XYZ file of C-alpha atoms in Angstrom:
571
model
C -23.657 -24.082 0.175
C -21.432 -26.709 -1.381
C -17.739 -25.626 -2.057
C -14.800 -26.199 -3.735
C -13.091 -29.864 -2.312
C -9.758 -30.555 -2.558
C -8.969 -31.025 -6.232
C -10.643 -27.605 -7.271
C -8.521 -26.551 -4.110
C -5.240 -27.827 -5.618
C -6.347 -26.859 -9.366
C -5.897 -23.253 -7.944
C -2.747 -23.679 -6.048
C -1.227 -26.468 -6.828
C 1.608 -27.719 -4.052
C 4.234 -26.434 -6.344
C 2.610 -23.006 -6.653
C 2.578 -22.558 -3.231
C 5.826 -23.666 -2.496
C 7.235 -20.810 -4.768
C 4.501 -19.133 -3.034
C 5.784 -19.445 -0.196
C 9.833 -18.850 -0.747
C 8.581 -15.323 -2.183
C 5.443 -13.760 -0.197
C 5.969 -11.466 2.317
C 3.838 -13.708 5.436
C 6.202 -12.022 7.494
C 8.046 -13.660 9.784
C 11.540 -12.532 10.044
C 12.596 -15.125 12.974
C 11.651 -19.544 13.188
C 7.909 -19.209 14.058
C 5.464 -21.448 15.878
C 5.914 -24.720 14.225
C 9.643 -24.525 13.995
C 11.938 -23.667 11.170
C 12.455 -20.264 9.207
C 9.254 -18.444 8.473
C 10.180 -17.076 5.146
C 11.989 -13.845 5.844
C 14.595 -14.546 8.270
C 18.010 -14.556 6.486
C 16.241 -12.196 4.629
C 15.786 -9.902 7.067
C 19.502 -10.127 8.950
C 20.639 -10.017 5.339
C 19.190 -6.868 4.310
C 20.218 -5.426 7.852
C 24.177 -6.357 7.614
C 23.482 -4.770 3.878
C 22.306 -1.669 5.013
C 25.576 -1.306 7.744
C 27.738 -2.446 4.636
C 26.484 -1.011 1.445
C 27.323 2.459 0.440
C 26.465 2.335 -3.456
C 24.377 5.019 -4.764
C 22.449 3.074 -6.617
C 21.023 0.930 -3.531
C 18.538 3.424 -2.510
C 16.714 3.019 -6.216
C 17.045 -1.207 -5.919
C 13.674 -2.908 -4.772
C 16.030 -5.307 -3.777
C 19.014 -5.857 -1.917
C 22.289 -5.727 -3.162
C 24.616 -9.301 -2.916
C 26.540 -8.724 0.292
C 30.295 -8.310 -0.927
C 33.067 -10.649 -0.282
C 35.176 -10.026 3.022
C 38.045 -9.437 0.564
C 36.027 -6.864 -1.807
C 36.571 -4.299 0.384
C 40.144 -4.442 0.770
C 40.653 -4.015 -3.130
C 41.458 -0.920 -4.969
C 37.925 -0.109 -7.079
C 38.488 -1.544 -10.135
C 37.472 1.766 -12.220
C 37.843 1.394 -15.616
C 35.629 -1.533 -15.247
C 32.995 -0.439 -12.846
C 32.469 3.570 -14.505
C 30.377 1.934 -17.402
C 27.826 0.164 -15.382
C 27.856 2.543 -12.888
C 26.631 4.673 -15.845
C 22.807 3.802 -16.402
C 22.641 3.182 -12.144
C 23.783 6.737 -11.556
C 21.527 8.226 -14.475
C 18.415 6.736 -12.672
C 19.519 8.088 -9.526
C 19.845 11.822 -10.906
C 16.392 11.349 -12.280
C 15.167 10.640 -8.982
C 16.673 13.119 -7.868
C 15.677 15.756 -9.952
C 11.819 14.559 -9.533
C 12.353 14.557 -5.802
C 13.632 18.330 -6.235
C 10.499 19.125 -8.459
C 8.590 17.591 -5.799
C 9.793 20.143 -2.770
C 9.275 22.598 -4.929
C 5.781 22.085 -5.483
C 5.060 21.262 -1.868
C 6.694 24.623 -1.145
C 4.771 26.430 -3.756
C 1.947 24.575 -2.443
C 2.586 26.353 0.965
C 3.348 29.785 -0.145
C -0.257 29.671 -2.016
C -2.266 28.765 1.256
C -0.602 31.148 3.403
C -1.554 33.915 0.872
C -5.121 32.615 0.272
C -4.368 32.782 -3.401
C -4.837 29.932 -6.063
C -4.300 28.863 -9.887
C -6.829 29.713 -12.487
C -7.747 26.435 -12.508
C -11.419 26.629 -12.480
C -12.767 22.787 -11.069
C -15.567 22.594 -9.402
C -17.005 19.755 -7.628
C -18.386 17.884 -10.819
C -15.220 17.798 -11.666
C -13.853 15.633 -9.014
C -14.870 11.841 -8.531
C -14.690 10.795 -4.695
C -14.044 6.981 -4.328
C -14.737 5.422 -1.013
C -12.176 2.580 -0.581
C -15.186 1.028 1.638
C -15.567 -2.937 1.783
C -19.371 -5.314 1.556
C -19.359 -6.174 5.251
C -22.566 -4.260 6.304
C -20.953 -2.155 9.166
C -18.332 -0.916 6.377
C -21.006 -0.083 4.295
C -22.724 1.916 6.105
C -19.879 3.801 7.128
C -18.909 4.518 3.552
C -22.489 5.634 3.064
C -22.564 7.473 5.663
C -19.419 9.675 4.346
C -21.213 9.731 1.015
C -23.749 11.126 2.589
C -21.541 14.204 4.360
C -20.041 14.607 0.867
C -22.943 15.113 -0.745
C -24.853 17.314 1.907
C -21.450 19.601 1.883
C -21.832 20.115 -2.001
C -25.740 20.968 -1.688
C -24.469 23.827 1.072
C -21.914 25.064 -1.626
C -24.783 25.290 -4.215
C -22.905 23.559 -6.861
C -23.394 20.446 -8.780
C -23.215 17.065 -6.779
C -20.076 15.876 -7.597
C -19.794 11.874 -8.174
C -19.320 9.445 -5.168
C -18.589 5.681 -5.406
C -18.167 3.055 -3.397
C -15.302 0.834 -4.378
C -16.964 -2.105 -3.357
C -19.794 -1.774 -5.850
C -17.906 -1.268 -8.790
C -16.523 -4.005 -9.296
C -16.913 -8.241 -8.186
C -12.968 -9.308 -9.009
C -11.836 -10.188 -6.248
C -9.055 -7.980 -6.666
C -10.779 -4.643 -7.311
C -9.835 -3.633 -3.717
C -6.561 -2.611 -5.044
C -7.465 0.469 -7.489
C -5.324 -0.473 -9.767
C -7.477 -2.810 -11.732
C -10.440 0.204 -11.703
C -8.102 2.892 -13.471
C -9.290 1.602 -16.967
C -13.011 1.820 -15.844
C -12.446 5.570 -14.533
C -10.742 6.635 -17.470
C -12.931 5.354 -19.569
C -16.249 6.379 -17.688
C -14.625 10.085 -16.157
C -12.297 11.176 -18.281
C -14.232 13.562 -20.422
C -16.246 15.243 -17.953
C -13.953 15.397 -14.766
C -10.342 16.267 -13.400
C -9.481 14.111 -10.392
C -10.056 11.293 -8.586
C -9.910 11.660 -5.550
C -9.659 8.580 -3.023
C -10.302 8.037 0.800
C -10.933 5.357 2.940
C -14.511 5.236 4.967
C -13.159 7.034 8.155
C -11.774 9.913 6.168
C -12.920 13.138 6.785
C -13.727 15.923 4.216
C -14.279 19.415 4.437
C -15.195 19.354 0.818
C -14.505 23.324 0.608
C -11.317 23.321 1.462
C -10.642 20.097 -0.464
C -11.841 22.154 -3.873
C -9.270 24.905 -2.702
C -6.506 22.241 -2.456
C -6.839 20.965 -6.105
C -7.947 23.767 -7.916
C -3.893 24.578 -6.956
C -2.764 22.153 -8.976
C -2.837 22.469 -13.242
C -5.605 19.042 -14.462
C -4.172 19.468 -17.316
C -0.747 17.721 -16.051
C -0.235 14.647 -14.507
C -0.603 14.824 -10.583
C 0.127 12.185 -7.708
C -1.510 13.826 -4.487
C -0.998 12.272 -0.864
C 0.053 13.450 2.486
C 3.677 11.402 2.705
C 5.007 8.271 4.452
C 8.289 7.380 4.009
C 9.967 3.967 5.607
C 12.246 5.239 8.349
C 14.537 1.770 7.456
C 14.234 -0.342 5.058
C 11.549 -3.461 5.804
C 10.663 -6.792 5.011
C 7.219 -5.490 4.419
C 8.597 -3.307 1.231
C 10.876 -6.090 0.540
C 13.738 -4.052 1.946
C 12.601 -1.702 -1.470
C 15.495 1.632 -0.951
C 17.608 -0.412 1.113
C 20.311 1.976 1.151
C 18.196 5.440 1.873
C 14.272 4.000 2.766
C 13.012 8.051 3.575
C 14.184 9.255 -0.642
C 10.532 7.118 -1.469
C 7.274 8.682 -0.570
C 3.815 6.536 -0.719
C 0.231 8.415 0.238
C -1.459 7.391 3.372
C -4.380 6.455 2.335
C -6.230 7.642 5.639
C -5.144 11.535 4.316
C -6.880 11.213 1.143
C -5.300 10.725 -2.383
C -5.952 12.430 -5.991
C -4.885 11.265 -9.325
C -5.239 13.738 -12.208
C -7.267 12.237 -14.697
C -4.193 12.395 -17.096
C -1.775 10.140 -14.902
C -4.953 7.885 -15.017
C -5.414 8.401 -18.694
C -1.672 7.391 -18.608
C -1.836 4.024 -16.052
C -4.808 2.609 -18.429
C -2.782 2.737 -21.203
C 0.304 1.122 -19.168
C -1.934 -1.394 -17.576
C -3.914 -2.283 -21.460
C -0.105 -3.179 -22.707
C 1.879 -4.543 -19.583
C -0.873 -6.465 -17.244
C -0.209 -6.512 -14.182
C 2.234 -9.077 -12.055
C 0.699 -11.674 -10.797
C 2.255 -12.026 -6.740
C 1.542 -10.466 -3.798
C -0.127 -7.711 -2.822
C 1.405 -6.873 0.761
C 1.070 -3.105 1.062
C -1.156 -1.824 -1.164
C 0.192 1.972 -0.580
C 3.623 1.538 -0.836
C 2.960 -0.527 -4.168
C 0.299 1.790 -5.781
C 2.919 4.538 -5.437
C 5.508 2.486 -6.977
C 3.480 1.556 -10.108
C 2.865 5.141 -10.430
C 6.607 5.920 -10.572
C 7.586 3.022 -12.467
C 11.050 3.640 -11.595
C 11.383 7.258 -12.750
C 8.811 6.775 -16.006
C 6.365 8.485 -14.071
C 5.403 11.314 -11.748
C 6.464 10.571 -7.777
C 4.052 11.470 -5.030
C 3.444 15.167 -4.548
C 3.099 15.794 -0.607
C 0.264 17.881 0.026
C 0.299 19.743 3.674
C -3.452 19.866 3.672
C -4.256 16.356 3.597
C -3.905 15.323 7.111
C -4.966 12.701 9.479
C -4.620 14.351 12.873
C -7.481 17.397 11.734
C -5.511 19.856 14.342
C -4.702 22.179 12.292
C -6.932 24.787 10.821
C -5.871 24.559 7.085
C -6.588 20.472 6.734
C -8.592 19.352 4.286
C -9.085 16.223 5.725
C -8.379 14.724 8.980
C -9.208 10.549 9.877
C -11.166 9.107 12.799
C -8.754 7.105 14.644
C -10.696 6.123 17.676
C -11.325 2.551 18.075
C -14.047 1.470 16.635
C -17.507 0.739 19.080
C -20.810 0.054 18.310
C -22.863 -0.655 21.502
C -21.566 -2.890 24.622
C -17.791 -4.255 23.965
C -18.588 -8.140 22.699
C -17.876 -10.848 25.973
C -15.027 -12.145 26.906
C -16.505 -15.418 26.852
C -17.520 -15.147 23.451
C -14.134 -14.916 21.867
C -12.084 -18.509 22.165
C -8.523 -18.081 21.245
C -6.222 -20.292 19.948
C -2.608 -19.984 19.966
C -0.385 -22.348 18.021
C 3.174 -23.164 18.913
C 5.391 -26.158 19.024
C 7.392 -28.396 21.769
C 10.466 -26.089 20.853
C 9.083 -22.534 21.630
C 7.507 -23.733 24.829
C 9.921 -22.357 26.629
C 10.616 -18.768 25.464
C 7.547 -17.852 23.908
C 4.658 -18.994 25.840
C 6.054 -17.413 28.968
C 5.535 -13.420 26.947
C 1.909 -15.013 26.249
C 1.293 -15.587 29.567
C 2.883 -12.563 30.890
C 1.803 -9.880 28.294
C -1.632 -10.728 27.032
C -3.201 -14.168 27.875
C -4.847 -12.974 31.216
C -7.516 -10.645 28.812
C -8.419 -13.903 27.347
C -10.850 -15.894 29.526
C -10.924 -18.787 27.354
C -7.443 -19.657 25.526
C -5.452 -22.934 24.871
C -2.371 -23.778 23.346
C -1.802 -25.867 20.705
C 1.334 -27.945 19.755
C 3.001 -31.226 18.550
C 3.527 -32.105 22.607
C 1.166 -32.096 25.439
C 2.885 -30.163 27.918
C 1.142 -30.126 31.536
C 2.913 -27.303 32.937
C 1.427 -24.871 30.368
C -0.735 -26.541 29.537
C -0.881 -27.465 25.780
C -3.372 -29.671 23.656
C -1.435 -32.510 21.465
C -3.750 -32.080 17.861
C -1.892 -35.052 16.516
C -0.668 -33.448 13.921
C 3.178 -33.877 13.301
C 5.560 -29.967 13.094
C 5.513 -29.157 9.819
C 9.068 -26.812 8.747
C 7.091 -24.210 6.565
C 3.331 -23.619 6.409
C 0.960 -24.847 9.262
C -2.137 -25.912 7.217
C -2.681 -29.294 9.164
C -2.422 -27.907 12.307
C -4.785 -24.707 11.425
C -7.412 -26.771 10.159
C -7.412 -29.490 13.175
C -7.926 -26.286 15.825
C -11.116 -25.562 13.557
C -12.329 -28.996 13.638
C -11.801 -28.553 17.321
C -13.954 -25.623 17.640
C -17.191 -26.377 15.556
C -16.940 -30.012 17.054
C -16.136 -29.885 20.796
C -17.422 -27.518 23.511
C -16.625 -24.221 21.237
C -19.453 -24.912 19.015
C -21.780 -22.272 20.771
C -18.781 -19.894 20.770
C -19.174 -16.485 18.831
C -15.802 -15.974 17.947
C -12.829 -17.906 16.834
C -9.271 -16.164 17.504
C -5.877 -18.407 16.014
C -2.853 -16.354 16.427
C 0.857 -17.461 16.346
C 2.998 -18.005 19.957
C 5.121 -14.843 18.681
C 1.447 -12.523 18.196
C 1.158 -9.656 20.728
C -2.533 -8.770 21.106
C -5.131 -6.822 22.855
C -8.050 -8.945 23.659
C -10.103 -5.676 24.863
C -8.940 -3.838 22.036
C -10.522 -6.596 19.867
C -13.431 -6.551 22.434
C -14.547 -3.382 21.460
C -13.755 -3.703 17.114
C -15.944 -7.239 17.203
C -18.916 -5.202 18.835
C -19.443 -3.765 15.096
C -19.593 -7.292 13.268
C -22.528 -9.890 13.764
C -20.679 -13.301 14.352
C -24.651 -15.084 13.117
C -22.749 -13.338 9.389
C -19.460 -14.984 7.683
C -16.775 -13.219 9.205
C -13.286 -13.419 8.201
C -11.264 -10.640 9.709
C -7.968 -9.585 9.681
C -4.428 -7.877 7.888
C -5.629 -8.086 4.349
C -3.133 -9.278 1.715
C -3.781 -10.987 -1.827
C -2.060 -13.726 -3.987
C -2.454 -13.449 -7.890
C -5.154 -10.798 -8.302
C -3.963 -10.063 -11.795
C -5.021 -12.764 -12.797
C -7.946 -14.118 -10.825
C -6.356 -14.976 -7.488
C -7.957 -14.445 -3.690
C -7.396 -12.238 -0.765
C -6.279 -13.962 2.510
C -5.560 -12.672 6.306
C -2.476 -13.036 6.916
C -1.647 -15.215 10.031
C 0.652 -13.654 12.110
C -1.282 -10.597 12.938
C -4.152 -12.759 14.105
C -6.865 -14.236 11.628
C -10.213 -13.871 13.774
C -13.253 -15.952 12.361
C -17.065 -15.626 13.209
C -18.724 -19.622 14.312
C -21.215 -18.984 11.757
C -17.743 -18.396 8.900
C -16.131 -22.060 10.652
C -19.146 -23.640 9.984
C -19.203 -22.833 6.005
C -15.654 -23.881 5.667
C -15.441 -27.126 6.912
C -18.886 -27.260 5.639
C -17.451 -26.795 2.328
C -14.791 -29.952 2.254
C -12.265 -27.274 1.471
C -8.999 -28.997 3.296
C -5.136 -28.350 3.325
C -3.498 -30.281 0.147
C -0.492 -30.947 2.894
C 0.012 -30.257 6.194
C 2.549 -27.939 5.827
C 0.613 -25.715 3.208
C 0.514 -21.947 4.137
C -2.499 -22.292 6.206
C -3.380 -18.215 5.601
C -3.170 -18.448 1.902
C -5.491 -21.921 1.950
C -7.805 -20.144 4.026
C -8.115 -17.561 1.852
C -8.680 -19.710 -1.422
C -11.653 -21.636 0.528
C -13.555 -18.420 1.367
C -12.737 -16.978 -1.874
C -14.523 -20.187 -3.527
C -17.567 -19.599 -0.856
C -18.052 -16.130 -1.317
C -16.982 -14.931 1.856
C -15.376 -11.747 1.235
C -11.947 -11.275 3.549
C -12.868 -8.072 5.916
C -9.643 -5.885 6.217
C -8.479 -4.211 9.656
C -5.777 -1.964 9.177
C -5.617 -2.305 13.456
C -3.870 -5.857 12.951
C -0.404 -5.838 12.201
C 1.888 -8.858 10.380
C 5.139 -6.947 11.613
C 6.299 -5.115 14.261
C 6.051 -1.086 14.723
C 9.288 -0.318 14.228
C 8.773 -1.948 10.314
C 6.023 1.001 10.048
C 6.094 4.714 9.818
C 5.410 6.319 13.357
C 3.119 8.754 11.104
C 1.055 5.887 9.932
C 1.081 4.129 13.391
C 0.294 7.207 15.008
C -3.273 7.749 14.076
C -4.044 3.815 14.981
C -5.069 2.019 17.873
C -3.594 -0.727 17.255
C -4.408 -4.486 17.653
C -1.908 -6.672 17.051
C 1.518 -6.949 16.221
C 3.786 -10.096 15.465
C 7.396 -11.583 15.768
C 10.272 -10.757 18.831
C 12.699 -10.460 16.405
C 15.380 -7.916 17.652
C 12.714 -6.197 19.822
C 12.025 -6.874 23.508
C 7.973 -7.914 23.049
C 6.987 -7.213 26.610
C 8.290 -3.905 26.506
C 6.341 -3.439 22.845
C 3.096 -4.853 24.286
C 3.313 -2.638 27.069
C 4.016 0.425 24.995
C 1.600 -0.115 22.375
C -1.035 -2.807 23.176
C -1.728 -2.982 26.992
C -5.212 -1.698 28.410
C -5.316 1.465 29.435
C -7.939 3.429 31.309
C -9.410 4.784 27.594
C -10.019 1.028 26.421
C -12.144 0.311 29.521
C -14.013 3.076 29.172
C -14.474 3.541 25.650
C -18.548 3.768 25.519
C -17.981 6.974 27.450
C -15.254 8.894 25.423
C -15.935 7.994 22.256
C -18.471 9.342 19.779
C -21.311 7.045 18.707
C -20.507 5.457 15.452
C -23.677 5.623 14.213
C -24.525 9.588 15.398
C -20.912 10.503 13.580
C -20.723 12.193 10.457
């Protein structure tokens, strides 16, 4: 199937784009990664750290971004108060907003308790028509049939309650943009389609589990009529390169839903975002973390309602009173794949030789039985394969696109699957044993961290590369099949990547198990109904301690077939 070459490439991200691209995405890397130079969030990151010790402004918690860093002198000044009172104003008006919609917001949640403890509810009289379920399920065939299989439990729990099936979708089949995967773009469609006969929308991802009963109990607490923003809380516990350092000053005061729990929007807030989205279309950057920007759409920086924790959305299912609880064991669907059919590739550079190849080797490059190293040097001692293609400062395009050549055209070609991850990536190789048993490398695969570039306005989703960007022989073949190149060698290799599939058809497949930062820039909450795996960068953290905390093998990896429920007998 012929693809787009290198001017179509270049028409949709032209060198200049990408350098801007580049200066603002997230990519994450907060220290010089393989390759050499800064990898777009260093200063960044120590910056917003030495803000966070130095800042004490009120307003800094409601700032997406950091404060400037004051002069060494500032602080030694008398406050200059006649001058600063008036723009202090408007800051510390927004703040007592936020304030006062974070107090509405404990009140509910404590209302919201008192009402389950006493078994009583509102006289709000929903049934199940009344609620539209939305499956945030993907077009790779083992995600469908997970997301139909959950259809399927919804539906069978509604015929049990003798009421009226209620609506289910699949998110992947309502829309072909390439950015539909973010909700956002759909609101217009629901409000549109749902708005007359229904009262929430209700969204979960395709491991969520219902107990559709209790569910109806939940929301029938809550008034349709008003605009609601349901989700069982995360908060940052400091602020992160991930959120763009977003509350810099106080990271918990912002709470985003984890999606895993379950979300509902009232079809009034949606009534509300379609007319927002109709007059102000939406940005066209990045799309990092999808939660953590949904929610802050939704607030719009005190225009609209924050998230309203609800205790019986959970993801642990321990407790008698959830509503939903999430299947967090690792995914396995019949023998683990081979170790001999995953090749990995690591990519690093003369300069890192030294420090970072030596955690590779000692954390996680003995699970690999078939791993080289590639850099601008051949280096005997580790050893590492010269490509011939020169360090690039920034992006690693060049380099990215030689290791594929190498694959599909030397003695990988018979290979399954194709693993590139950076020389600061900490990985479990049996961990990603087990998760490739449920894809069919003979299918183009393209697995990863999902983020997106430009989806307001007809951009792509890409893996990103740090968290490890894992690719099925049969998806290496279409892309260099394709012609689709680097327009330099020092093009973000991820994003190019991403714009060749797009232009193929090959959907990116999203793992929330692969991570582009390290756990300490995610909420233990979040983290702690994963198995994660991957993380990325030793900035600030000791990485052998981190792999051996979160990512080495342990006795329920190895034996996973045994204690873990048959994906396809669940639900």
């Amino acid at each position: 199937m012929p693809g787009p070459r290198v001017g179509a490439a270049t028409a949709r991200l032209t060198a200049g784009q990408a350098g801007a691209a580049a200066a603002g995405r997230q990519g994450a890397r907060a220290e010089p990664a393989e390759g050499g130079g800064s990898r777009r969030e260093g200063s960044a990151g120590r910056q917003g750290r030495r803000r966070r010790r130095r800042s004490s402004a009120p307003h800094a918690a409601l700032s997406p971004r950091p404060s400037r860093a004051r002069s060494p002198a500032a602080g030694m000044r008398p406050p200059a108060r006649r001058r600063a009172l008036p723009a202090l104003l408007p800051l510390l008006t927004c703040f007592l907003a936020f304030a006062l919609a974070s107090e509405d917001v404990k009140k509910e949640v404590a209302q919201s308790e008192n009402l389950a403890k006493s078994g009583m509810s509102r006289k709000n009289d929903i049934d199940l028509k009344g609620i539209v379920f939305v499956i945030q399920s993907q077009s790779n065939s083992f995600h469908v049939k997970r997301a139909e299989q959950l259809k399927k439990s919804i539906l069978k729990q509604a015929v049990e309650l003798t009421q009226e099936l209620p609506r289910v979708l699949l998110l992947h089949e309502l829309s072909k943009q390439e950015g539909a995967w973010t909700v956002l773009p759909l609101l217009p469609h629901f409000s549109v389609t749902y708005s007359r006969n229904s009262s929430w929308i209700f969204f979960c991802e395709e491991e969520t589990r219902i107990q559709v009963p209790k569910l109806l109990q939940v929301l029938r607490r809550y008034d349709p009529s008003k605009e609601w923003f349901l989700g069982k809380a995360l908060h940052d516990e400091e602020s992160t390169i991930i959120h763009h350092y977003a509350f810099s000053e106080n990271p918990t005061v912002f709470k985003y839903p984890d999606f895993a729990a379950g979300w509902a929007l009232s079809i009034p807030l949606v009534n509300k975002l379609t007319k927002r989205l109709r007059n102000e279309p939406l940005k066209s950057d990045f799309t990092i973390d999808l939660k953590h920007e949904v929610a802050l759409y939704i607030w719009d920086k005190g225009g609209g309602p924050a998230l309203t924790p609800v205790p019986e959305l959970c993801t642990d299912g321990v407790d008698a009173h959830c509503a939903t609880a999430f299947h967090s064991l690792l995914p396995l669907c019949g023998q683990p794949v081979k170790e001999e059919d995953i090749f990995v590739a690591v990519k690093t550079c003369k300069k890192f030789h030294g420090d970072r190849i030596p955690i590779v080797q000692q954390t996680w490059a003995s699970q690999a039985s078939r791993i080289e190293y590639y850099s601008d040097y051949a280096d005997s001692s580790i050893p590492t394969v010269d490509l011939g293609v020169p360090n690039t400062e920034r992006g690693h395009c060049g380099k990215t696109f030689a290791i594929l050549e190498r694959f599909l055209n030397h003695s990988h070609d018979r290979t399954a699957w194709l693993v590139i991850v950076d020389d600061d990536t900490l990985i479990s190789i049996s961990r990603l044993r087990h998760l490739l048993s449920c894809y069919d490398s003979r299918d183009p695969v393209f697995l990863g961290e999902r983020y997106g570039y430009g989806l307001g306005s007809g951009g792509y989703s890409y893996v990103t590369g740090g968290g490890g960007m894992v690719f099925s022989g049969e998806a290496v073949r279409r892309l260099l099949a394709s012609q689709c190149r680097c327009y330099s060698h020092d093009a973000p290799d991820d994003m190019v990547l991403g714009m060749c599939f797009s232009g193929l058809g090959v959907p990116v497949t999203h793992s929330p198990l692969f991570h582009q930062a390290r756990p300490v820039d995610y909420p233990q909450d979040y983290l702690s109904h994963q198995v994660p795996v991957s993380f990325h960068k030793h900035w600030n953290i000791d990485p052998v301690k981190v792999y051996a905390t979160w990512l080495a093998p342990r006795e329920e990896d190895q034996t996973g077939r045994d204690t873990q429920k048959s994906f396809s007998d669940e639900l």
